[in-house]
mmCIF file of N, CA and C and ligand atoms in Angstrom:
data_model
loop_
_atom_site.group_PDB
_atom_site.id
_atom_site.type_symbol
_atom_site.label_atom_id
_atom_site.label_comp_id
_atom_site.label_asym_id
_atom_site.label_seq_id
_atom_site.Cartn_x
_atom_site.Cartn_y
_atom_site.Cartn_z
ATOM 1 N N UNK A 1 15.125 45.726 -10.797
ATOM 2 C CA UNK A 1 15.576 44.834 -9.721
ATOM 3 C C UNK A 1 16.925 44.207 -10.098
ATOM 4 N N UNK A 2 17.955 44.242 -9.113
ATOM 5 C CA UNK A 2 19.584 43.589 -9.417
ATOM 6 C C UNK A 2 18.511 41.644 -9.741
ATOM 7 N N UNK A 3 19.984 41.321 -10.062
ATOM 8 C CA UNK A 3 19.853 39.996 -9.961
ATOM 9 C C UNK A 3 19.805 38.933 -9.033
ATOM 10 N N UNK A 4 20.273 39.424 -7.687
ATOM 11 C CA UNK A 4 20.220 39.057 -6.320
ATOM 12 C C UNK A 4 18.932 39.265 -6.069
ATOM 13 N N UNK A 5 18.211 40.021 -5.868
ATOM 14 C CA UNK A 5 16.886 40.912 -5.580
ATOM 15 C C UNK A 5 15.823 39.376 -5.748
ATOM 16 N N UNK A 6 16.457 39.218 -7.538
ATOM 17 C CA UNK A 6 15.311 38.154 -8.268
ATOM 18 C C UNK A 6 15.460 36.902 -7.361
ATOM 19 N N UNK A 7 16.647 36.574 -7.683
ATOM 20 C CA UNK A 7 16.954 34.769 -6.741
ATOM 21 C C UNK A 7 16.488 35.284 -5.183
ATOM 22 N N UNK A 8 16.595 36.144 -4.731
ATOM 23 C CA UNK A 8 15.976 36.309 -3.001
ATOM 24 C C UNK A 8 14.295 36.218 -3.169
ATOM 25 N N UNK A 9 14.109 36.648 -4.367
ATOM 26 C CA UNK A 9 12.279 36.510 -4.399
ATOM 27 C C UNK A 9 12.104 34.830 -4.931
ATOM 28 N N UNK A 10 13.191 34.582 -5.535
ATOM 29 C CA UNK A 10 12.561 33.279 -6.176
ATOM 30 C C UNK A 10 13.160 31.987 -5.174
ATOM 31 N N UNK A 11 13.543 32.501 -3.868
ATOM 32 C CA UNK A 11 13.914 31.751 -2.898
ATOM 33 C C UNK A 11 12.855 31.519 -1.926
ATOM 34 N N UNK A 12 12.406 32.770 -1.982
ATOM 35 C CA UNK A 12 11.004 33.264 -1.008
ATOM 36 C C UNK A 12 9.740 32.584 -1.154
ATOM 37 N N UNK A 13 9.983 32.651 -2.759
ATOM 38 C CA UNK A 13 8.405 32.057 -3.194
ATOM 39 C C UNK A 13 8.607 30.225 -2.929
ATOM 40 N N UNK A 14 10.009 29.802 -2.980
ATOM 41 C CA UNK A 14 9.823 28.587 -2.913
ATOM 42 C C UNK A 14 10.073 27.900 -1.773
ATOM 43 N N UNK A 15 9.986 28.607 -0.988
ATOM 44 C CA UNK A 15 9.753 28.699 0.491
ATOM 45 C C UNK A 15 8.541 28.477 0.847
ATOM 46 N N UNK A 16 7.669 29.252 0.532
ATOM 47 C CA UNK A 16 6.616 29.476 0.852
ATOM 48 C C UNK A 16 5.522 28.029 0.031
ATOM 49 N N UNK A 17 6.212 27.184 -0.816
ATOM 50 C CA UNK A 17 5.662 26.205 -1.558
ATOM 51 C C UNK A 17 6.473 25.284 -0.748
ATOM 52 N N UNK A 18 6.742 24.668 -0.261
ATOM 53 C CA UNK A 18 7.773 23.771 0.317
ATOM 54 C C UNK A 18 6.674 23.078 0.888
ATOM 55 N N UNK A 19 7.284 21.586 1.248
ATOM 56 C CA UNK A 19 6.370 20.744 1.555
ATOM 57 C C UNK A 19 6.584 20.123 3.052
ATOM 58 N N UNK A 20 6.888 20.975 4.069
ATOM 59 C CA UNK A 20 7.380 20.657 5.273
ATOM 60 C C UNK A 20 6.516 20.528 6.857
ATOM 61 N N UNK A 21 5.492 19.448 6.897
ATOM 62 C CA UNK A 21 4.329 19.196 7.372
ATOM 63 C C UNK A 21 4.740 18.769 8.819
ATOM 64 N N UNK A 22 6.134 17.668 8.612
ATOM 65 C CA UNK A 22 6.922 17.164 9.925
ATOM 66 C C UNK A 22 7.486 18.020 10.778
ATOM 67 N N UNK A 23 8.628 18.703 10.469
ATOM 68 C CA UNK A 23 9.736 19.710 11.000
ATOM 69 C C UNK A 23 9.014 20.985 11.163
ATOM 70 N N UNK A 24 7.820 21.501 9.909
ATOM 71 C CA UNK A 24 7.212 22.465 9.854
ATOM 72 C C UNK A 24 8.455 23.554 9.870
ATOM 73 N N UNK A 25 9.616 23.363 9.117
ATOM 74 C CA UNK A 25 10.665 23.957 8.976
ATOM 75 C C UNK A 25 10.677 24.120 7.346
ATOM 76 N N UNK A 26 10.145 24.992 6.905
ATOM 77 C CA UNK A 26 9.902 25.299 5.487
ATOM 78 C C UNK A 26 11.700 26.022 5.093
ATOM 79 N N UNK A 27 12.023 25.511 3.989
ATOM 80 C CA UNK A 27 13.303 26.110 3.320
ATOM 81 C C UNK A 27 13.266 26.423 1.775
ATOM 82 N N UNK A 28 13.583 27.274 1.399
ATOM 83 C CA UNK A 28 13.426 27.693 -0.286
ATOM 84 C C UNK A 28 14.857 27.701 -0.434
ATOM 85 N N UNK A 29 14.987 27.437 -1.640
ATOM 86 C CA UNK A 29 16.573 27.738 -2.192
ATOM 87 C C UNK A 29 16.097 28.461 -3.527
ATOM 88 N N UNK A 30 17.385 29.191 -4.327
ATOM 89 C CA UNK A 30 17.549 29.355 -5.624
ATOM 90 C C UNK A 30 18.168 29.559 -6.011
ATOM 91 N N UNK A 31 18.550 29.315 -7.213
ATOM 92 C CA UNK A 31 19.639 28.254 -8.086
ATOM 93 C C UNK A 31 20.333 29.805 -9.313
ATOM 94 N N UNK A 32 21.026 30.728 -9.362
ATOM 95 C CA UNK A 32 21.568 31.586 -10.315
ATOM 96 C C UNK A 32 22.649 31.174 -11.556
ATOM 97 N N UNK A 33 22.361 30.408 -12.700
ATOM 98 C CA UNK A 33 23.321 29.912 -13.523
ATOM 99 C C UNK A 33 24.030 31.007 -14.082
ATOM 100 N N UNK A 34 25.416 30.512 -14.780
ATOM 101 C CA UNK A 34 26.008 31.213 -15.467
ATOM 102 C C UNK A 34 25.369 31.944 -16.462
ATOM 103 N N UNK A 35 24.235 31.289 -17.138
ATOM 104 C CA UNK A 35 23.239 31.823 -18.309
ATOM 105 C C UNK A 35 22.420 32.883 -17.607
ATOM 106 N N UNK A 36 22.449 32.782 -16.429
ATOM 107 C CA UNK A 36 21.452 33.806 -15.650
ATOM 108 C C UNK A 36 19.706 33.314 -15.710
ATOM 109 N N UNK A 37 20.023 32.297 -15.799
ATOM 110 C CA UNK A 37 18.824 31.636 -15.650
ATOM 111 C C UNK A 37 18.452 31.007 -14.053
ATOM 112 N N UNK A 38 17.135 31.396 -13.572
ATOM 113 C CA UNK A 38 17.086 30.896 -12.092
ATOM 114 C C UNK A 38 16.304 29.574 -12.212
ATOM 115 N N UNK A 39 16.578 28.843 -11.054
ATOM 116 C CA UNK A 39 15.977 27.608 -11.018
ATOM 117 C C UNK A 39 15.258 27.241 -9.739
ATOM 118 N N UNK A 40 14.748 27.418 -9.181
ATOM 119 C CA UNK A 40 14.288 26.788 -7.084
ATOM 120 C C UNK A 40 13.657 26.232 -6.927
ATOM 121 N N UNK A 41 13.643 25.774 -5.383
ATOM 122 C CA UNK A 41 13.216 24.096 -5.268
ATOM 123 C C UNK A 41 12.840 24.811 -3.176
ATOM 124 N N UNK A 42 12.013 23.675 -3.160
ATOM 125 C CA UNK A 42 11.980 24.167 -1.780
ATOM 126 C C UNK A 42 12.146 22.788 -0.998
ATOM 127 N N UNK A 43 12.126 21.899 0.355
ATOM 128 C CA UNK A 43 12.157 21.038 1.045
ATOM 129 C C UNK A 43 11.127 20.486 0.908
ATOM 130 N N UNK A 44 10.787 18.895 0.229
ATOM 131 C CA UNK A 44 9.962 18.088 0.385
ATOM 132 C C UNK A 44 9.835 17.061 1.341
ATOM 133 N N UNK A 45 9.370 17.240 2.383
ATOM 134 C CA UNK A 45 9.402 16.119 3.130
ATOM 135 C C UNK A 45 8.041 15.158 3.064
ATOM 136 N N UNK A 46 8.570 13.901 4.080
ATOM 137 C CA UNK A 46 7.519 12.400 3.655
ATOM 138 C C UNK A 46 7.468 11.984 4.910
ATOM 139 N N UNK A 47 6.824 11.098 4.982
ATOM 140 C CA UNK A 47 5.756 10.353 5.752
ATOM 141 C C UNK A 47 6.929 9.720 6.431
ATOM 142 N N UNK A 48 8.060 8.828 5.367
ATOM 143 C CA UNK A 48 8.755 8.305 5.982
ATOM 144 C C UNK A 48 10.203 8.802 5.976
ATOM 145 N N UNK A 49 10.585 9.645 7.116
ATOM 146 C CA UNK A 49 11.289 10.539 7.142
ATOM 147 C C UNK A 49 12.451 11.093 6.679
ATOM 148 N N UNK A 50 13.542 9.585 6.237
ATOM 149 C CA UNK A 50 14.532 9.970 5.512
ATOM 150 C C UNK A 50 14.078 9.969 4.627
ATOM 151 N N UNK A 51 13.087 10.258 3.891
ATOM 152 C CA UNK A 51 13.057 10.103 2.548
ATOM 153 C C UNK A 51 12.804 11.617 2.287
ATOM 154 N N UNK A 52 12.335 12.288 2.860
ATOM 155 C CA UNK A 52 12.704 13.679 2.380
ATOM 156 C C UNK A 52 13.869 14.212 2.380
ATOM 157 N N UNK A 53 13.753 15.090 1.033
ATOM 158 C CA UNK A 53 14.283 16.291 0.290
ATOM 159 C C UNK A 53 14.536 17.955 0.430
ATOM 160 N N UNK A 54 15.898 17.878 0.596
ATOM 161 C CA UNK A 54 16.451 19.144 0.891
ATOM 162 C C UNK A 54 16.132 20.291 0.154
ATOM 163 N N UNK A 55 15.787 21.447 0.355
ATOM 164 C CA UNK A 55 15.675 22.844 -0.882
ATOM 165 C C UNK A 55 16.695 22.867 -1.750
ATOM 166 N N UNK A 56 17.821 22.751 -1.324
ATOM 167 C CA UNK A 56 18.975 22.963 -2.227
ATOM 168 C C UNK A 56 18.764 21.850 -3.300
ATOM 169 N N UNK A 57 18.650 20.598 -2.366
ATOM 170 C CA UNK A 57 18.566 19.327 -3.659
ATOM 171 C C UNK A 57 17.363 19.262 -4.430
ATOM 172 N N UNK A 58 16.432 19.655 -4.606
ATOM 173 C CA UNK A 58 15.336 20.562 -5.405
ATOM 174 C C UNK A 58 15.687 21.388 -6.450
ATOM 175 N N UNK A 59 16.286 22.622 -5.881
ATOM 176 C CA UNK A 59 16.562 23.268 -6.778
ATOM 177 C C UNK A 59 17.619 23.220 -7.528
ATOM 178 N N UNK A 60 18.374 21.827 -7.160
ATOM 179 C CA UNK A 60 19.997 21.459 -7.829
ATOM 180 C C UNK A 60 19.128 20.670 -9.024
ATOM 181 N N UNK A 61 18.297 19.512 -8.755
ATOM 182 C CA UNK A 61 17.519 18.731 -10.004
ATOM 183 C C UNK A 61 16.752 19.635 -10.631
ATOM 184 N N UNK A 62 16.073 20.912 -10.732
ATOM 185 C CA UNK A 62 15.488 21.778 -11.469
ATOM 186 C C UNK A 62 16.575 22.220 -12.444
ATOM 187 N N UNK A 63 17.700 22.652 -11.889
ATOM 188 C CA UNK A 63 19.206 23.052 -12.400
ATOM 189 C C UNK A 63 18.896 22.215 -13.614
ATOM 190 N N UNK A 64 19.532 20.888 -13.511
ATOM 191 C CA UNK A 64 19.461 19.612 -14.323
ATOM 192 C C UNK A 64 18.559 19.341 -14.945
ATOM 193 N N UNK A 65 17.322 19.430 -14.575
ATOM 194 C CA UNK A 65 16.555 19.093 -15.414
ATOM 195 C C UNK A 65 16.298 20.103 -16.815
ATOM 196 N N UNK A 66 16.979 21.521 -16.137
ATOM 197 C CA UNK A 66 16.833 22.421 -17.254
ATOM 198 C C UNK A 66 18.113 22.629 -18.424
ATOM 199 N N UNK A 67 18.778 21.491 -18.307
ATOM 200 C CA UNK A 67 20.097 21.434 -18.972
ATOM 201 C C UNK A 67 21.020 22.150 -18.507
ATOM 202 N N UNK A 68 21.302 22.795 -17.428
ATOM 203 C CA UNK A 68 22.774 23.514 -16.932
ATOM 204 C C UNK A 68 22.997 22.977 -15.739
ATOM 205 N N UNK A 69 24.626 22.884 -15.659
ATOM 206 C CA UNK A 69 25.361 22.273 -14.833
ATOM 207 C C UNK A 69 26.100 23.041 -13.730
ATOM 208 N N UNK A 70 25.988 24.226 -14.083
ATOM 209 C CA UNK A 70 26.772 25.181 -13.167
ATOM 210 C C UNK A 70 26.041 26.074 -12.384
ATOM 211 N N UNK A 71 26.627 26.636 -10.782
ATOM 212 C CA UNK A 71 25.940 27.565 -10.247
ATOM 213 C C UNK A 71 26.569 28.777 -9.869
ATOM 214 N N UNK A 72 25.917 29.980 -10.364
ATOM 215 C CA UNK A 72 26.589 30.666 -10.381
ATOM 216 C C UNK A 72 26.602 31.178 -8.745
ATOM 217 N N UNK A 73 25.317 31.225 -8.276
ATOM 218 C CA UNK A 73 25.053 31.711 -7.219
ATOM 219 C C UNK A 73 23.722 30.909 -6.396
ATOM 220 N N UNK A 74 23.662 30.672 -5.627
ATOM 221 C CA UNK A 74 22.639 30.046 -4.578
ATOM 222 C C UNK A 74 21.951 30.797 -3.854
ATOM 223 N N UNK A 75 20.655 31.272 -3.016
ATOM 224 C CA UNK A 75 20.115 31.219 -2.167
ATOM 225 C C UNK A 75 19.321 30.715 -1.539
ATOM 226 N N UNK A 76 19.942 30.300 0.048
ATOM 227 C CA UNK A 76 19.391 29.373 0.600
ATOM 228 C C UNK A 76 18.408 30.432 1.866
ATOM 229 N N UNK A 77 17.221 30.002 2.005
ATOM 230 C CA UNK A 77 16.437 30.784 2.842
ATOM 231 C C UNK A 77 15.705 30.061 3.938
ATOM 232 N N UNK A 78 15.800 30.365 4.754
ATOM 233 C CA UNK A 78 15.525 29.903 6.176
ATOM 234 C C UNK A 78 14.430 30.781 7.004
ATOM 235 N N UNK A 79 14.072 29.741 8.097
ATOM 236 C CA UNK A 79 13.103 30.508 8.909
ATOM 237 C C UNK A 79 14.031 30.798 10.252
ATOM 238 N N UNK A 80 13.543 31.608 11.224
ATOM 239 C CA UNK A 80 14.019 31.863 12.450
ATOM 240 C C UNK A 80 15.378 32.660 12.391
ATOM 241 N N UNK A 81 16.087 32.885 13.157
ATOM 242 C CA UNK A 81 17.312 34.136 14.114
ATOM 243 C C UNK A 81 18.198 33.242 13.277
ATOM 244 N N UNK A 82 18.466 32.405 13.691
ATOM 245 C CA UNK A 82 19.871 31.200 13.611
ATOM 246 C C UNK A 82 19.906 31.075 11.678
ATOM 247 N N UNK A 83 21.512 31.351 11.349
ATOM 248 C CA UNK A 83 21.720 31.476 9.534
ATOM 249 C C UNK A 83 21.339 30.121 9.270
ATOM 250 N N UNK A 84 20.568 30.152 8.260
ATOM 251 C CA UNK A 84 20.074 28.162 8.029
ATOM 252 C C UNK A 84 20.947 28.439 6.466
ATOM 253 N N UNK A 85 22.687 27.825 6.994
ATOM 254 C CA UNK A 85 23.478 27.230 5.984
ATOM 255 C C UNK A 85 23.100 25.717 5.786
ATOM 256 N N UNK A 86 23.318 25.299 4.712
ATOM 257 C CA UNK A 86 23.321 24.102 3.794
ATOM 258 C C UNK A 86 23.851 22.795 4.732
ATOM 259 N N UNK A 87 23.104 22.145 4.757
ATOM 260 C CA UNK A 87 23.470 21.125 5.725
ATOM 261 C C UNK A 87 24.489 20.091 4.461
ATOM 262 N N UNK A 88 25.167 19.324 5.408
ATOM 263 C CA UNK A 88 26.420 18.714 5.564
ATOM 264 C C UNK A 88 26.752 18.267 4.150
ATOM 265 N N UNK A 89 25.071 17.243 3.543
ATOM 266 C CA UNK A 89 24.515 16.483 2.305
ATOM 267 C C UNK A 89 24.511 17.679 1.114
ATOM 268 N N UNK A 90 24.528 18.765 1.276
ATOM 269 C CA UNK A 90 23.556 19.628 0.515
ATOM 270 C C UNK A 90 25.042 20.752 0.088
ATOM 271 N N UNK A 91 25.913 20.698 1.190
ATOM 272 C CA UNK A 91 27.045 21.277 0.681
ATOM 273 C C UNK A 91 27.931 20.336 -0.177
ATOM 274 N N UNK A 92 28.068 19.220 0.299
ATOM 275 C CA UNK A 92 28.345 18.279 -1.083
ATOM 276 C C UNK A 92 27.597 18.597 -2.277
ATOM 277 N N UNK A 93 26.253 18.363 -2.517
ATOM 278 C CA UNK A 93 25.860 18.566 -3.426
ATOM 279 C C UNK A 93 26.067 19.874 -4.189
ATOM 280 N N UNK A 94 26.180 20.815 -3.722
ATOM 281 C CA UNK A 94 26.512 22.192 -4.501
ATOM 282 C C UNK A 94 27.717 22.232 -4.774
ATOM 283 N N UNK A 95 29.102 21.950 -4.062
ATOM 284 C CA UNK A 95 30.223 21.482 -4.611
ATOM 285 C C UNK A 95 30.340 21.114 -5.687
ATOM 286 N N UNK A 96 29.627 19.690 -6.104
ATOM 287 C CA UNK A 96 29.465 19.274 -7.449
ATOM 288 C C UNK A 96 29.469 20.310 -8.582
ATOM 289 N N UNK A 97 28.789 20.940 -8.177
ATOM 290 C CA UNK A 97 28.392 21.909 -9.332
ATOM 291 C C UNK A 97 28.853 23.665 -9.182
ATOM 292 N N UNK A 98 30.107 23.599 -8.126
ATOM 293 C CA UNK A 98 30.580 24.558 -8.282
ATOM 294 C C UNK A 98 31.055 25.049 -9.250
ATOM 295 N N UNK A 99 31.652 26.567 -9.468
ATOM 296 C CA UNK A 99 32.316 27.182 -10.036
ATOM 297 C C UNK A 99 33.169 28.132 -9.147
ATOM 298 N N UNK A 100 34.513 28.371 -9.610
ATOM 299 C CA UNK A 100 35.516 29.341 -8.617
ATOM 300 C C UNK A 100 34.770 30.355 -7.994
ATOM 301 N N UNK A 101 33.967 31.175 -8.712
ATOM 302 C CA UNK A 101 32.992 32.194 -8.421
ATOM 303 C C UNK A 101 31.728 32.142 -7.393
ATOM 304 N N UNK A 102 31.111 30.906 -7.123
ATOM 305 C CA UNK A 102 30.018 30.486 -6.470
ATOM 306 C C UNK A 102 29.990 31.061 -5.238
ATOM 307 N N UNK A 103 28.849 32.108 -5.097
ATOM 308 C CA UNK A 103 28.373 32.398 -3.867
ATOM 309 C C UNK A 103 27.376 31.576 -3.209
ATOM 310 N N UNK A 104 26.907 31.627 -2.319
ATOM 311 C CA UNK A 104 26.647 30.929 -1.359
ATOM 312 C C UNK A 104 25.718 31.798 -0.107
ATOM 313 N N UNK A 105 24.291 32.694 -0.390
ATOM 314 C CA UNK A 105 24.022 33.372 -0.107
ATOM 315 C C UNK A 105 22.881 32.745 1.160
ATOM 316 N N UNK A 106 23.147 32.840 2.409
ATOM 317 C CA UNK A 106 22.142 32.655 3.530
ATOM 318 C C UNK A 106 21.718 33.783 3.713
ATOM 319 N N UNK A 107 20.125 33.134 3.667
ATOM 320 C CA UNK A 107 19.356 34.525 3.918
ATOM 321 C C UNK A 107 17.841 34.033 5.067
ATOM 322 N N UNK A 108 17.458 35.545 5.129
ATOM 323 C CA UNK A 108 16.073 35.062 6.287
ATOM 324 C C UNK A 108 15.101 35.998 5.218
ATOM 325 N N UNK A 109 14.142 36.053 5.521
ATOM 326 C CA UNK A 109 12.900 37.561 5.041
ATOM 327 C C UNK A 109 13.080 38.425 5.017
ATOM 328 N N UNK A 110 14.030 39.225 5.983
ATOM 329 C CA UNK A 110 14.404 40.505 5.836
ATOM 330 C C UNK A 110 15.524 40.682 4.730
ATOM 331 N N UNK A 111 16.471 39.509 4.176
ATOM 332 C CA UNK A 111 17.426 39.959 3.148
ATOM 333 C C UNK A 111 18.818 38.728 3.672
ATOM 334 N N UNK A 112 19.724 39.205 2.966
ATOM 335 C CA UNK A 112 20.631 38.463 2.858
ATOM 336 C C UNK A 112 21.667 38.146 4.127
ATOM 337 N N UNK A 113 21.855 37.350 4.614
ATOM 338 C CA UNK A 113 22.283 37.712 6.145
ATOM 339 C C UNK A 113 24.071 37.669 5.947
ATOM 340 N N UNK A 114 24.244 36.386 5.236
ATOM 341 C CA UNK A 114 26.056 36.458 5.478
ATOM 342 C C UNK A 114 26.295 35.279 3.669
ATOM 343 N N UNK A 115 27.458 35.627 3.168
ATOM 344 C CA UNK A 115 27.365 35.030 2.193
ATOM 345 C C UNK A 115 28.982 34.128 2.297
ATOM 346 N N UNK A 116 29.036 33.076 1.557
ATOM 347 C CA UNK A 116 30.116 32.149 2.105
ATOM 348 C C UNK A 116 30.711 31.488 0.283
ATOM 349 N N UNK A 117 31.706 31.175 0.397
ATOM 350 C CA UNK A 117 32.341 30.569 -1.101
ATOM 351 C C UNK A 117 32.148 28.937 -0.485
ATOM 352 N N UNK A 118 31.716 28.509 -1.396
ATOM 353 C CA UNK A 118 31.860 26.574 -0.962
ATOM 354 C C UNK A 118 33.397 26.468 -0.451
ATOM 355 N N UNK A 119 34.296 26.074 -0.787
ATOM 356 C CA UNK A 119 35.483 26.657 0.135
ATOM 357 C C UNK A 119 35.443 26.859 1.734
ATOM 358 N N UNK A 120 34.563 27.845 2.048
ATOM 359 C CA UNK A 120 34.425 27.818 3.175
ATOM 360 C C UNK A 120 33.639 27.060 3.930
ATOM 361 N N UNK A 121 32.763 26.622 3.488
ATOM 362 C CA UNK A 121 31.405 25.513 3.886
ATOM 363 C C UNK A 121 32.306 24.043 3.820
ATOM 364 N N UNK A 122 32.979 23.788 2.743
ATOM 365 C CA UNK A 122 33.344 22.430 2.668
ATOM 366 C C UNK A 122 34.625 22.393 2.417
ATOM 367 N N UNK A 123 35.788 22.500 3.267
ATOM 368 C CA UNK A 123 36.820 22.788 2.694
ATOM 369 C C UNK A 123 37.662 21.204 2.612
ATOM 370 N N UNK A 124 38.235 21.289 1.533
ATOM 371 C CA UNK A 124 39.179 20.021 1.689
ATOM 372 C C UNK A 124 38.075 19.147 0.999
ATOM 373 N N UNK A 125 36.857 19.560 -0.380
ATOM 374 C CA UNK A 125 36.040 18.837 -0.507
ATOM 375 C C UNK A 125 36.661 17.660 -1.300
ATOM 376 N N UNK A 126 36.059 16.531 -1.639
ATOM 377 C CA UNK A 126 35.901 15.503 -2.216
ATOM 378 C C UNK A 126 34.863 15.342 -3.275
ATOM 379 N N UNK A 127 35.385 15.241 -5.046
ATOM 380 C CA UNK A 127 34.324 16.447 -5.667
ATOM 381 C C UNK A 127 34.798 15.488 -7.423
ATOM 382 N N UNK A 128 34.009 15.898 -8.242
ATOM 383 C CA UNK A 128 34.380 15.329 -9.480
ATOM 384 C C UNK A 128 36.173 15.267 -10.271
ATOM 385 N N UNK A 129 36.965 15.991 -9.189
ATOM 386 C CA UNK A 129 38.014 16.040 -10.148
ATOM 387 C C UNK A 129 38.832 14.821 -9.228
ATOM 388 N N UNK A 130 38.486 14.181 -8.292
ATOM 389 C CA UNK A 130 39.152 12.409 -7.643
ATOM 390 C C UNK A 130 38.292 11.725 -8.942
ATOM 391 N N UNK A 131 37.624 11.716 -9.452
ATOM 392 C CA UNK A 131 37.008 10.924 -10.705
ATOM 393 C C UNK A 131 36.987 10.470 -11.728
ATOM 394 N N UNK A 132 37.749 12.000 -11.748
ATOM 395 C CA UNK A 132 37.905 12.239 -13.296
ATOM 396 C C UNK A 132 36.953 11.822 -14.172
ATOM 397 N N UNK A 133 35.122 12.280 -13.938
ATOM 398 C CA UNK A 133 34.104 11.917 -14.987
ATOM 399 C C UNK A 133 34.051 12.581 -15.655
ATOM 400 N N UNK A 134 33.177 12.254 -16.925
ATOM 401 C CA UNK A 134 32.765 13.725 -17.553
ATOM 402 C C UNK A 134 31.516 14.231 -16.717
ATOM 403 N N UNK A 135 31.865 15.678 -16.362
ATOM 404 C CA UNK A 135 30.843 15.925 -15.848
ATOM 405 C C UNK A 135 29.641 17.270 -16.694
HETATM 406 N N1 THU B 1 16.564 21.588 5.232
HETATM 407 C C1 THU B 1 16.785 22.046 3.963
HETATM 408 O O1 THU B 1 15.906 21.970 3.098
HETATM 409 N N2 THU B 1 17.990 22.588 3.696
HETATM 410 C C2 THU B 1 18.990 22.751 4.599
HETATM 411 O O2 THU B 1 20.082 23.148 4.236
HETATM 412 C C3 THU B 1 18.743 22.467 6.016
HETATM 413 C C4 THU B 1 17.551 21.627 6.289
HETATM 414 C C5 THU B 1 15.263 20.986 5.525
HETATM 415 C C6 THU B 1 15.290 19.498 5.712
HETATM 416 C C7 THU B 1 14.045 19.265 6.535
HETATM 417 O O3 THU B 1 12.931 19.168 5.663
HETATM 418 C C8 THU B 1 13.904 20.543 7.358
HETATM 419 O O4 THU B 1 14.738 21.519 6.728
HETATM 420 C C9 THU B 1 14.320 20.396 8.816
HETATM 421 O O5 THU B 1 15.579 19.829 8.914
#
């Protein structure tokens, strides 16, 4: 299996674990580091509504929690016709942790539908280097 293949299954599966009871809009993401290590997270949602959690931002704190900072590659997986790209919060957040290279892979069940560089999702971002932290 390529390495795409893996993060599309390990997007799938965390899809299918997602905690989306309200919207009943289940989303998996997964996380491809430079180490080639995968990480995914799926949408937790709550009782009290903003307080749920995006797939991407799931599988960005799995990232972190596993000590790496970089992404090499993303897949974000969606239900229904319509590409379910990274909402507004969630493309910030992957910004953060871009790299020049970062794909950006929307996908449905059948496979990968259209793939995008953060660049194109967020252009003109606002990002750790106005900061200048260590990041
Ligand atoms: N959702 C994500 O997890 N990622 C996105 O990029 C789009 C939206 C979730 C949030 C909420 O739990 C549900 O999908 C419906 O908006």
């Amino acid at each position: 299996m390529d390495s795409i293949d893996h993060l599309f299954e390990a997007a799938l599966t965390a899809q299918t674990q997602a905690y989306a009871p309200y919207s009943k809009f289940q989303v998996g993401a997964a996380i491809q580091t430079p180490k080639g290590t995968i990480y995914s997270g799926g949408n937790v949602e709550n009782a009290s509504y903003p307080v749920g959690v995006c797939a991407e931002a799931s599988a960005i704190s799995a990232m972190i929690n596993g000590g790496e900072r970089a992404i090499s590659a993303i897949v974000v997986m969606g239900e229904g016709a319509e590409l379910v790209t990274p909402c507004g919060a969630c493309r910030q957040r992957i910004f953060e942790f871009s790299i020049e290279t970062t794909r950006i892979h929307v996908a449905g069940p059948e496979g990968i539908r259209r793939s995008f560089f953060i660049d194109d999702l967020l252009p003109h971002a606002f990002g750790p280097g106005h900061l200048k932290a260590e990041t």
